[in-house]
Short mmCIF file of C-alpha atoms and ligand atoms in Angstrom, two decimals:
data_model
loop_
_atom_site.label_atom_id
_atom_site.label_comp_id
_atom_site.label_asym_id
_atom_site.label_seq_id
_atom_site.Cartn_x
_atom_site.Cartn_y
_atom_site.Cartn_z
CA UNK A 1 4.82 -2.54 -26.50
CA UNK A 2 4.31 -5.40 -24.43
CA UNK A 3 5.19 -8.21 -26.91
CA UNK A 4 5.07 -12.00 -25.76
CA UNK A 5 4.61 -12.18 -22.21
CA UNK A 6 5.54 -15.18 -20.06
CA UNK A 7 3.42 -16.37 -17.77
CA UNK A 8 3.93 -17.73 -14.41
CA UNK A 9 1.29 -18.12 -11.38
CA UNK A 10 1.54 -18.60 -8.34
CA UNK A 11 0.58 -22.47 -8.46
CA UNK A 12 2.13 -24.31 -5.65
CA UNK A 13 3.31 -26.85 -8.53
CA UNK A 14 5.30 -24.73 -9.88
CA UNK A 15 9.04 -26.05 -10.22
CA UNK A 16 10.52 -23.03 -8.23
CA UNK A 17 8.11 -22.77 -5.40
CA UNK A 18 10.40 -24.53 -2.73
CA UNK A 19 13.58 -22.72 -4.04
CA UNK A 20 15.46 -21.29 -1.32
CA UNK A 21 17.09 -17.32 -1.86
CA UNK A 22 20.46 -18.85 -2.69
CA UNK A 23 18.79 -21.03 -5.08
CA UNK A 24 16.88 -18.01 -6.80
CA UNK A 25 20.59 -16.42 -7.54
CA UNK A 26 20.65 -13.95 -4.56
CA UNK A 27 24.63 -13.67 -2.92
CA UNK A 28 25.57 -15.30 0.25
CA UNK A 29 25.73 -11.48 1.15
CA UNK A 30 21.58 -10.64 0.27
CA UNK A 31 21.11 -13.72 1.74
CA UNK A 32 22.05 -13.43 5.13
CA UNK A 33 21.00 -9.73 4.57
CA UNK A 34 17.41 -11.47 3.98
CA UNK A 35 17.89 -13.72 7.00
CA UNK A 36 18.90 -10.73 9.16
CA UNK A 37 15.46 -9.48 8.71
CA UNK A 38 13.77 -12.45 9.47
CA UNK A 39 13.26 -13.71 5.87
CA UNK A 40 14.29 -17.23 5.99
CA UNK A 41 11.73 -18.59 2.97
CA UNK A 42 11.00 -16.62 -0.08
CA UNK A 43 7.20 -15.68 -0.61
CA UNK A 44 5.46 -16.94 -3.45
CA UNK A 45 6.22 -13.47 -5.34
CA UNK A 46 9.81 -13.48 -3.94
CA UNK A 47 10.00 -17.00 -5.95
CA UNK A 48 8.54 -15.69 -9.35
CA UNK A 49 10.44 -12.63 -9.58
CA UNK A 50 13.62 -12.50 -8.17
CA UNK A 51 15.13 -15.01 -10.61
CA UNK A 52 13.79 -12.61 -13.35
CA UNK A 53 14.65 -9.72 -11.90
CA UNK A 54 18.45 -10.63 -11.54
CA UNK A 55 18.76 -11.80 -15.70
CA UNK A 56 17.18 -8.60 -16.56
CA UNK A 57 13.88 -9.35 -17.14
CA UNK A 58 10.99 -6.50 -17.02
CA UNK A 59 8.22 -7.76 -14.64
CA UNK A 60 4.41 -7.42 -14.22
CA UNK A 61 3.31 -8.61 -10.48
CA UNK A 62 -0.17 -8.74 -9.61
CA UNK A 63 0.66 -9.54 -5.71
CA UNK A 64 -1.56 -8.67 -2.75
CA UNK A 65 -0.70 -6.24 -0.07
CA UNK A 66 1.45 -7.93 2.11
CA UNK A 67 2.58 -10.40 0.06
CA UNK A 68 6.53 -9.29 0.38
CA UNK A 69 6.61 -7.56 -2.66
CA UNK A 70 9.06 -5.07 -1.55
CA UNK A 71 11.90 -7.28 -0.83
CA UNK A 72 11.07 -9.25 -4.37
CA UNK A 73 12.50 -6.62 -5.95
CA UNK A 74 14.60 -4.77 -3.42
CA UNK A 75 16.76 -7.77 -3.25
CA UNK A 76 17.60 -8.45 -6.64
CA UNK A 77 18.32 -4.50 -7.46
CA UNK A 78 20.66 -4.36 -4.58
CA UNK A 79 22.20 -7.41 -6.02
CA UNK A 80 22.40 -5.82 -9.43
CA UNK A 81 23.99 -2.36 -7.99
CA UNK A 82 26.37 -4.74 -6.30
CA UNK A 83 27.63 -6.16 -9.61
CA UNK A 84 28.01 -3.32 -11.66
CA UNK A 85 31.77 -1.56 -12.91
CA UNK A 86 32.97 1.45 -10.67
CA UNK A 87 33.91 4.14 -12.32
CA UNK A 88 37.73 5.53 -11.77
CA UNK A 89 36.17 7.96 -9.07
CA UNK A 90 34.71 4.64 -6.90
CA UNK A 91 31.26 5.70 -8.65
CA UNK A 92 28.95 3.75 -10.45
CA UNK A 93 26.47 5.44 -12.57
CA UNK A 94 23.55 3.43 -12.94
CA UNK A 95 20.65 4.48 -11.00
CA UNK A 96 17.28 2.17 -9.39
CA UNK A 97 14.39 4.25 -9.30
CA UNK A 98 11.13 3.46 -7.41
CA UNK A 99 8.11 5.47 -7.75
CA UNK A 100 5.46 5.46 -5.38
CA UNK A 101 1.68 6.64 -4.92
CA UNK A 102 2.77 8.05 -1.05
CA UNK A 103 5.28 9.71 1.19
CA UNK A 104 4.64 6.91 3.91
CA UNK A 105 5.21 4.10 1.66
CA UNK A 106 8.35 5.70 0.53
CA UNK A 107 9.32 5.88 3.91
CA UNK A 108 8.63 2.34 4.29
CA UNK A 109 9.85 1.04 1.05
CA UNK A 110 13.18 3.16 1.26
CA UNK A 111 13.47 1.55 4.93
CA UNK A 112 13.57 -2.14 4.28
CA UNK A 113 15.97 -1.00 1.18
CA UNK A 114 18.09 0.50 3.68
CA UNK A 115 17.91 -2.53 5.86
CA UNK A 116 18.76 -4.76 3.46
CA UNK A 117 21.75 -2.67 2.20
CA UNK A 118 23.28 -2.07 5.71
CA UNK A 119 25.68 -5.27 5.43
CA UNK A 120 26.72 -5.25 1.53
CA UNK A 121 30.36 -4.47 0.94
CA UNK A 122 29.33 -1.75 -1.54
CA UNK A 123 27.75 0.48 0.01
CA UNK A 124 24.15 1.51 -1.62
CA UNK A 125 23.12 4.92 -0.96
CA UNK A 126 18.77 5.01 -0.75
CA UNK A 127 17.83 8.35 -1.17
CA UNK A 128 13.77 8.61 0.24
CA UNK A 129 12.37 12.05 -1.35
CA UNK A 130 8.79 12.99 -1.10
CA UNK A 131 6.26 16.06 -1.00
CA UNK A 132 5.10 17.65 2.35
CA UNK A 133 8.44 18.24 3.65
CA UNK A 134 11.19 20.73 2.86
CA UNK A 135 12.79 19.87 -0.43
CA UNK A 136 16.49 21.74 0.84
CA UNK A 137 17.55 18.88 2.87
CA UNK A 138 16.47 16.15 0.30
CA UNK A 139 18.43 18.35 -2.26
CA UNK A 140 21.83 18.14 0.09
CA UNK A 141 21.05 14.52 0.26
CA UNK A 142 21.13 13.81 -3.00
CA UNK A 143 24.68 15.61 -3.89
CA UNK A 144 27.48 13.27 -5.26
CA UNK A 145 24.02 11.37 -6.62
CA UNK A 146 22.40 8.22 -5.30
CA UNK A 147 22.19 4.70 -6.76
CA UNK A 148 18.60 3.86 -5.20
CA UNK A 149 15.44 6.87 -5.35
CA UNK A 150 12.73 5.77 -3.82
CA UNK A 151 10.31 8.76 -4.55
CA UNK A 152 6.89 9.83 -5.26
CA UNK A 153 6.43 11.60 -8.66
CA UNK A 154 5.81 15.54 -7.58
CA UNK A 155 8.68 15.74 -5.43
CA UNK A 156 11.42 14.01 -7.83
CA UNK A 157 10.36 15.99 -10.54
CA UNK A 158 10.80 19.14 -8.52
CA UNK A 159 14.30 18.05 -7.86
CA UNK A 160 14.82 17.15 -11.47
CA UNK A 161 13.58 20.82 -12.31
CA UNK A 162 16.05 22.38 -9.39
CA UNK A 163 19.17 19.96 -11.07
CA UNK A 164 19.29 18.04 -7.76
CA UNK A 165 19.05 15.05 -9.75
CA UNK A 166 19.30 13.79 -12.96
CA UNK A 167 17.24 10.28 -14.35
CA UNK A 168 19.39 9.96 -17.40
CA UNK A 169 20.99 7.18 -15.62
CA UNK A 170 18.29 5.16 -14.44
CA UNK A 171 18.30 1.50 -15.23
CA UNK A 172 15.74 -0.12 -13.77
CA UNK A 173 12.30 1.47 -12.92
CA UNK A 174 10.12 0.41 -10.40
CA UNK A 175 6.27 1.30 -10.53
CA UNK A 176 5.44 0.46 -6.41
CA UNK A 177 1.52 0.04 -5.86
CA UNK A 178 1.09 1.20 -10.00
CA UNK A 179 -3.05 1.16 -9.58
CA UNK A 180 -2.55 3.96 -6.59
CA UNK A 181 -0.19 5.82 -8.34
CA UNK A 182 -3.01 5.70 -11.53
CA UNK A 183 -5.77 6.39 -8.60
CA UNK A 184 -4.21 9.46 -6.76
CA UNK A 185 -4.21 11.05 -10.11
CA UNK A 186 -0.74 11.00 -10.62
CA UNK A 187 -0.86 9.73 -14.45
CA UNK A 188 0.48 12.94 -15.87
CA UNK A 189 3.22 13.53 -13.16
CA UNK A 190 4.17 9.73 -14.57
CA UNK A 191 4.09 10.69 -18.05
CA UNK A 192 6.48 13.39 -17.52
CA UNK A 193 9.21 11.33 -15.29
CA UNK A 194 8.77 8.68 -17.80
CA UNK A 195 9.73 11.13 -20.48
CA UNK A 196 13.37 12.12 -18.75
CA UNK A 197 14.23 8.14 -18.41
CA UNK A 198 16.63 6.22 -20.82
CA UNK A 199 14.26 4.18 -23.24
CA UNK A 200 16.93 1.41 -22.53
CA UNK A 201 15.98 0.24 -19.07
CA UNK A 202 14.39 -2.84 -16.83
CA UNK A 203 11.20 -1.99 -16.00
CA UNK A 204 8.87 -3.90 -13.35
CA UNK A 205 5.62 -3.18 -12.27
CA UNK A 206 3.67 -4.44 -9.16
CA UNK A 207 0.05 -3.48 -8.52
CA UNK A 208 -2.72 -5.34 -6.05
CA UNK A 209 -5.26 -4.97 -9.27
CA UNK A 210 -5.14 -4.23 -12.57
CA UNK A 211 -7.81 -1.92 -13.97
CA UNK A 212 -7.97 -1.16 -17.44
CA UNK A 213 -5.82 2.15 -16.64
CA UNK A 214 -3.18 -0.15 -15.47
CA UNK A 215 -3.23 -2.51 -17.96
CA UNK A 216 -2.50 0.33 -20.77
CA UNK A 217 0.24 1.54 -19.03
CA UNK A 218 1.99 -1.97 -18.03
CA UNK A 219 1.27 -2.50 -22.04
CA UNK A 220 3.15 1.25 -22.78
CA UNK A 221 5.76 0.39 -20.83
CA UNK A 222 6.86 -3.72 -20.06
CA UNK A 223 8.89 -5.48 -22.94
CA UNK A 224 8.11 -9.01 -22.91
CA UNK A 225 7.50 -9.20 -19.02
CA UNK A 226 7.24 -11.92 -17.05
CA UNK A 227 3.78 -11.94 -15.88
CA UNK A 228 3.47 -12.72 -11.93
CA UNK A 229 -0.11 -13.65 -10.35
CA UNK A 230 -0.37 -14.76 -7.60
CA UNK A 231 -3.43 -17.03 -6.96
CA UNK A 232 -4.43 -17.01 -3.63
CA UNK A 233 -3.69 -20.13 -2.29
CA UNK A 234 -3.79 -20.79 1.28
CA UNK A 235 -0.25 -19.76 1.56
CA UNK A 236 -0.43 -16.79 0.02
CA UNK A 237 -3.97 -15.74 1.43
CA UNK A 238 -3.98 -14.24 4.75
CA UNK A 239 -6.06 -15.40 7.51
CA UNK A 240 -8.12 -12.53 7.62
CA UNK A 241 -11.67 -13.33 9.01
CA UNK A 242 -14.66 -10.62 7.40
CA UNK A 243 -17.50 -9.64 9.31
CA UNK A 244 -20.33 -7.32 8.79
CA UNK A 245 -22.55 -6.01 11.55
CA UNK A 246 -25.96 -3.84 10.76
CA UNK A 247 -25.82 -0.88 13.26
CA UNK A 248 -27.63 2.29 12.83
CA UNK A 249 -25.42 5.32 11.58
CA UNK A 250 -25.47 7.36 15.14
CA UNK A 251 -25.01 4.22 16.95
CA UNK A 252 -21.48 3.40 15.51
CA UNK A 253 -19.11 5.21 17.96
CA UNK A 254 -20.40 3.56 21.05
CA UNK A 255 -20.64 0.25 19.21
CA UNK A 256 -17.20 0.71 18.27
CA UNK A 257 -16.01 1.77 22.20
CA UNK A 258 -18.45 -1.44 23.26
CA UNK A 259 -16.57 -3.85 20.68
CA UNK A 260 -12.86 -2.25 21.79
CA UNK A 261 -14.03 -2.80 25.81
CA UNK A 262 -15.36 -6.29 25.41
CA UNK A 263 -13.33 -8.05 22.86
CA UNK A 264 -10.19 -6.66 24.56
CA UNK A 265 -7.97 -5.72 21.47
CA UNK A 266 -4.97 -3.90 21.62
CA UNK A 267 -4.96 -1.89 18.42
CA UNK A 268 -7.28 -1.13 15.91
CA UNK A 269 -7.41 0.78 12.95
CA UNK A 270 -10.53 2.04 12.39
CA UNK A 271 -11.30 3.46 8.66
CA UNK A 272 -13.78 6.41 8.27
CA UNK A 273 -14.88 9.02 5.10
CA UNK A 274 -13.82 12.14 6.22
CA UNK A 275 -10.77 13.96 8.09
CA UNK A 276 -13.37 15.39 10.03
CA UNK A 277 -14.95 11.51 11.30
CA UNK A 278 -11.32 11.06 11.59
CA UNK A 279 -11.14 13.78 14.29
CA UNK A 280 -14.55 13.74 15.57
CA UNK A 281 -14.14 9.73 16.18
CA UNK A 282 -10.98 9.92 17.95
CA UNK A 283 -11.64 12.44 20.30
CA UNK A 284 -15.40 10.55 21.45
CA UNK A 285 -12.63 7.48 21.96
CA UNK A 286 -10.05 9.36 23.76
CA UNK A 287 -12.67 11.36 26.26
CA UNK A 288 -13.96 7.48 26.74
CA UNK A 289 -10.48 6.39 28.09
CA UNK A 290 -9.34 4.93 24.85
CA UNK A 291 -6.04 5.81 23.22
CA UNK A 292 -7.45 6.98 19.97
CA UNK A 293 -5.74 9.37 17.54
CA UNK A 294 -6.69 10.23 14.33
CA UNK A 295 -4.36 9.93 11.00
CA UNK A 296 -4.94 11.68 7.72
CA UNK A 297 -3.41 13.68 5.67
CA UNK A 298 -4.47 17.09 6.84
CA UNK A 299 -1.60 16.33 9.60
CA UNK A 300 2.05 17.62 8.94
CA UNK A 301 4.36 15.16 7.69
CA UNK A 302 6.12 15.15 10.85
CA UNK A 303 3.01 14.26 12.60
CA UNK A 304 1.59 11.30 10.50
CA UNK A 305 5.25 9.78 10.54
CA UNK A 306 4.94 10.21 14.63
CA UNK A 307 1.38 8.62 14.64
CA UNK A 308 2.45 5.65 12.39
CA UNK A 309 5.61 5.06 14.73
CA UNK A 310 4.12 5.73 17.91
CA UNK A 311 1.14 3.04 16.82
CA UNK A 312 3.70 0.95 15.46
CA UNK A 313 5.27 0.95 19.54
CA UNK A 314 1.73 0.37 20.68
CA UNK A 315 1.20 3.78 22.43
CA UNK A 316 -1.96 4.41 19.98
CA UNK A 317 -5.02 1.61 20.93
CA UNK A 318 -7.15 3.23 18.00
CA UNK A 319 -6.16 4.98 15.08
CA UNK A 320 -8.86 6.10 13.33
CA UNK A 321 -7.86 7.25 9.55
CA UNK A 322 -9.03 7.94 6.46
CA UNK A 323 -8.00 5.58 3.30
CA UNK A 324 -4.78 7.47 3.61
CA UNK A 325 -3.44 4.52 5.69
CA UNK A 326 -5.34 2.11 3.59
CA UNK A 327 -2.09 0.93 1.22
CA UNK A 328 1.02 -0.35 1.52
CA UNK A 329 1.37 0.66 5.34
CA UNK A 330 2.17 -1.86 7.04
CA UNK A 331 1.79 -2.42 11.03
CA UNK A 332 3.33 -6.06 12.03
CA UNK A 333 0.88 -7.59 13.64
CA UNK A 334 -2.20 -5.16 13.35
CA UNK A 335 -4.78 -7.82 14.18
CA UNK A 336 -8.08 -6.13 13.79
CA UNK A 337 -9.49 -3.41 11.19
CA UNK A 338 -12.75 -2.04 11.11
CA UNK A 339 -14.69 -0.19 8.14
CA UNK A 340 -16.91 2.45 10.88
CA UNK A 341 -17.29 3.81 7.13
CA UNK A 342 -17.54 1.72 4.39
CA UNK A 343 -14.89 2.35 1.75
CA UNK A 344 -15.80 3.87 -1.87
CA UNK A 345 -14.81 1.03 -3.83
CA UNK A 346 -14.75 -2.71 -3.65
CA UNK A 347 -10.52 -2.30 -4.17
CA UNK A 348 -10.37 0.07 -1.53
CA UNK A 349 -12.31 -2.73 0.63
CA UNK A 350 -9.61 -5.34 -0.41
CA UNK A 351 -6.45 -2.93 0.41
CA UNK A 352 -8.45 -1.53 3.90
CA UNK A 353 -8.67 -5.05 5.19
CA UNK A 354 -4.99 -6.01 4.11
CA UNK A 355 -3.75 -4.29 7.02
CA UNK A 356 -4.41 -6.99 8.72
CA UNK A 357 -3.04 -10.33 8.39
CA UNK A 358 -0.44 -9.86 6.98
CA UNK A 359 2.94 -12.13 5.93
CA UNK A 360 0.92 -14.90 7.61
CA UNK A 361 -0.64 -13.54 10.94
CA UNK A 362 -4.41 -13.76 11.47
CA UNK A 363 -6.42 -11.05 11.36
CA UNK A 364 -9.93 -9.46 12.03
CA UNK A 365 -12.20 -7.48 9.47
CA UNK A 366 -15.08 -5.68 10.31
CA UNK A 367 -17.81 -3.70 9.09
CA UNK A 368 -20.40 -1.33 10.13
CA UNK A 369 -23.53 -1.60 7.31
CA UNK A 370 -26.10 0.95 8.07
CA UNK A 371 -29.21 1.29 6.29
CA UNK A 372 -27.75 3.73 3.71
CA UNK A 373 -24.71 1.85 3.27
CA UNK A 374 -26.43 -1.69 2.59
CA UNK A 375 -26.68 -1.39 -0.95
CA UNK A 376 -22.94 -0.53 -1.58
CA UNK A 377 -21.83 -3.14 1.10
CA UNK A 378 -23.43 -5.72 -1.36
CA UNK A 379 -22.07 -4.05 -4.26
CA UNK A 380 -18.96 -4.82 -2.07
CA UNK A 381 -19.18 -7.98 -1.42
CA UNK A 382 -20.40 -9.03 -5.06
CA UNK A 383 -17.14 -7.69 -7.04
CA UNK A 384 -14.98 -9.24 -4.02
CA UNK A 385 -17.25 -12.63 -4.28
CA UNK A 386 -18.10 -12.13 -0.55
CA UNK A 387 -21.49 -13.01 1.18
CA UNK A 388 -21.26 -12.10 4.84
CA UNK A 389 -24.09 -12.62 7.40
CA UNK A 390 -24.87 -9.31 8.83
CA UNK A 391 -24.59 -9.98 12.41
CA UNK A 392 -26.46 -7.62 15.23
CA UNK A 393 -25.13 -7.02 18.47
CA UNK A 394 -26.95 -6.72 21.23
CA UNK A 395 -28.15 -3.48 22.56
CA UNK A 396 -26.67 -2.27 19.07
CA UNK A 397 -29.71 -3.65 17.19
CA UNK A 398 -30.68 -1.37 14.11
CA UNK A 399 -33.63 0.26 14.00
CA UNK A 400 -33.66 1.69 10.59
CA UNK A 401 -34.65 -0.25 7.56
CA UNK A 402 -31.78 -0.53 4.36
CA UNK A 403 -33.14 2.09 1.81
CA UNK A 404 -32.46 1.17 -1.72
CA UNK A 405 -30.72 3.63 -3.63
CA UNK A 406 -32.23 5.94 -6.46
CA UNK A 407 -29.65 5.55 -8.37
CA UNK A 408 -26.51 2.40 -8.49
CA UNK A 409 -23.31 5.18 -8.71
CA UNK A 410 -24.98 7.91 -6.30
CA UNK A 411 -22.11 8.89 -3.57
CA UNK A 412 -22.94 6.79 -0.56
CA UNK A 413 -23.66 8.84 2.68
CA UNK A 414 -21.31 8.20 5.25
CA UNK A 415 -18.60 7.67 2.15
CA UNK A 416 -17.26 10.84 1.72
CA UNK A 417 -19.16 11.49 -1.09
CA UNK A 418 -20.65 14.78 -1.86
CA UNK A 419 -24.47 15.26 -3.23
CA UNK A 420 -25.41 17.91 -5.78
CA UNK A 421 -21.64 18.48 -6.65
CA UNK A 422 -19.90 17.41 -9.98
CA UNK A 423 -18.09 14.44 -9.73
CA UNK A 424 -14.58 14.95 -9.39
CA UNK A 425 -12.15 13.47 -11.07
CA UNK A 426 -11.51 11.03 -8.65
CA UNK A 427 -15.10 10.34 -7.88
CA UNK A 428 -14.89 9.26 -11.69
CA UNK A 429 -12.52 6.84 -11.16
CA UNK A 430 -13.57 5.77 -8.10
CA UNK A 431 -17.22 5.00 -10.12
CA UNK A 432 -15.46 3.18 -12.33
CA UNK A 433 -14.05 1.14 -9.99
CA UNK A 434 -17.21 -0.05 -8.61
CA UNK A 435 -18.33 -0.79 -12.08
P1 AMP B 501 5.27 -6.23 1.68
O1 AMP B 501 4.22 -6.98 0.91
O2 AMP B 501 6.52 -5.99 0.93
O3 AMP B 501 4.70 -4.96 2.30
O4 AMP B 501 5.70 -7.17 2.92
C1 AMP B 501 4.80 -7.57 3.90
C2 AMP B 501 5.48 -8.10 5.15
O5 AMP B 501 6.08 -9.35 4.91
C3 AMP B 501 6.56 -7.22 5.73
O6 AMP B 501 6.36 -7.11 7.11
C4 AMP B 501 7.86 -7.96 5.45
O7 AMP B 501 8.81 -7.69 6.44
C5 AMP B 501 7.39 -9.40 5.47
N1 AMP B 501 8.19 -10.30 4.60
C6 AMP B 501 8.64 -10.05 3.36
N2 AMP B 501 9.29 -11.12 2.85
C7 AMP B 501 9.26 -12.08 3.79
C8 AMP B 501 9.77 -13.43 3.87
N3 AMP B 501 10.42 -13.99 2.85
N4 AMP B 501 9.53 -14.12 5.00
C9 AMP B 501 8.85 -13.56 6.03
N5 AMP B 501 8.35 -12.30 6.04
C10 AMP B 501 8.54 -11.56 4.93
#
């Protein structure tokens, strides 16, 4: 039951907003761990929660990607392992864990934990476990136990059902990117680590929207939580300019390589429907002198991890992905992301396009609206409260006219969607979604 919830926003009034870490309760130690990583001011989020984080509080954060969510509760929990009794054996028993909708942002989540925890006097042991990759060396990892999992559902409860781990111990739960996890159809994988944890535990939950599936499980699950929006203020808003440009469907791959040429960007990420656009896309780039690769998650886990650092190091120009990449990755500095297809759902729009500007930078959003698309890309833009001018570029000029479509929920071509096959469970969703 969710009982009384308390409600804070992320007004600019507000009496913590200018709080420094030390004045949120974070140690001298998390501090300068903070510092160390170039966090010198909290975030908006970092304000609201880590004060209720560190007296216990459960938590319900409604904070945009890129918003620093990660280290607004990462720093608190490593305070809180920090605190707690040893047993007579040096061991302390109580357990963080962090569930997450995907192996790369458990990668990535596990990492700044890791980070953070390098110059505590305790040290905090971050076990990362995730599907995809052989479970024998996350089982070795986790003898002698850990005291932070950050893990994606499948995988941990494999190693719950092999004894590589038990979750009687966990104390505080963290739901990562909750409306993914709900999204990637991973509700009943949920339902069954919930199960296995103490009913006795902190609980805090952080999700870029909150659908009605959401909702009922932050109402399942939060007792009396302090309820975190943050309103998009300026500050808290990145500078990420939207554009739309009308181009006919065949004509997108050169307008693409014309757009790369001219502008003169460094890297792009480029969004598509399909592993296949993924491929086909990249490899018209690359034979057209462009470092283009494509990402999705057909590729070994061993290659999507190279492709994400190797982009990361700027050796990628393009990489051309499907809405795998779309959440929670993030690329410092990506400054330009463009939607060659558009994405299913308004939500997906909103996470696609926060790969760009984020913790402050500016940033570049654009997308290609073909005459079959039109009608979504307005759907689009209506639920995000958008109204872009669809520009033409010249020598790109469409030539076909926007049809309307037959019916408002019918897959979009160039969407992935498939025509004259039963709507799959997460077509359902993703319906809803545009609803
Ligand atoms: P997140 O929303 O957790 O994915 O964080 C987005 C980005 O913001 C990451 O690159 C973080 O390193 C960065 N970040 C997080 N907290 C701060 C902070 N207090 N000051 C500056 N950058 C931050």
């Amino acid at each position: 039951m969710s009982g009384d919830a308390n409600h804070m926003s992320g007004d600019a009034n507000h009496m913590s907003s200018d709080a420094s870490f030390a004045q949120l309760g974070l140690s001298e130690v998390l501090v300068s761990a903070a510092l160390t990583q170039g966090f010198s001011t909290p975030t908006p989020v970092q304000q609201q929660a880590i004060a209720a984080v560190l007296q216990g509080h459960d938590v319900q954060a409604c904070a945009q990607t890129g918003s620093g969510k990660t280290a607004a509760f990462a720093l608190p929990l490593l305070q809180k392992l920090q605190l707690l009794e040893q047993d007579s054996l040096g061991r302390q028993p109580d357990m963080a864990l962090i569930l997450v909708p995907t192996r790369e942002l458990a990668a990535q989540v596990g990492q700044v934990l890791r980070d953070l925890a390098q110059a505590l006097p305790r040290r905090c042991k971050v076990a990362i476990v995730f599907g995809g990759v052989s479970i024998n060396p996350q089982m070795m990892r986790l003898r002698g136990g850990a005291d932070v999992v950050v893990a994606t559902p499948g995988r941990l409860l494999d190693l719950v059902t092999h004894n590589a781990l038990s979750l009687s111990d966990v104390q505080t739960l963290v739901l990562d990117e909750a409306d993914r996890l709900l999204d990637l159809g991973f509700a009943d994988e949920l339902n069954r680590v919930l199960a296995l944890l103490p009913p006795k535990r902190q609980t805090l939950l952080f999700s870029a929207t909150f659908p009605p599936a959401v909702q009922a499980l932050a109402a399942s699950l939060l007792h009396q939580p302090l309820l975190i929006e943050i309103a998009n203020t300026p500050q808290t808003q990145p500078a990420i300019t939207q554009r739309a440009i009308a181009v006919d469907a065949a004509q997108r791959t050169q307008l693409l390589r014309h757009l790369f040429k001219t502008n003169g960007w460094q890297r792009v990420l480029v969004f598509v429907a399909t592993r296949y656009t993924a491929e086909t896309v990249a490899e018209k780039l690359y034979k057209n002198g462009i470092f283009a690769t494509p990402f999705h998650g057909e590729l070994s886990q061993g290659a999507r991890t190279q492709v994400l650092d190797e982009f990361k190091a700027e050796r990628w120009e393009v990489v051309v992905t499907t809405d795998l990449a779309s959440r929670g990755i993030d690329i410092a500095q990506l400054p330009v992301v463009i939607n060659y297809d558009l994405p299913r759902s308004p939500t997906d729009y909103t996470h696609r396009i926060g790969r760009t500007g984020r913790a402050g930078e500016t940033g570049l959003a654009i997308s290609f609206v073909t005459a079959d698309s039109e009608a979504h890309f307005a759907l689009i833009e209506k639920r995000n409260g958008l109204a872009l001018v669809r520009e033409q570029v010249e020598g790109f000029e469409p030539k076909e006219l926007p049809v309307k479509p037959a019916v408002d929920l019918a897959p979009v071509p160039g969407t992935g969607g498939i025509k004259g096959k039963r709507p799959s469970k997460k077509d359902k969703l993703r319906a809803a979604g545009l609803r």
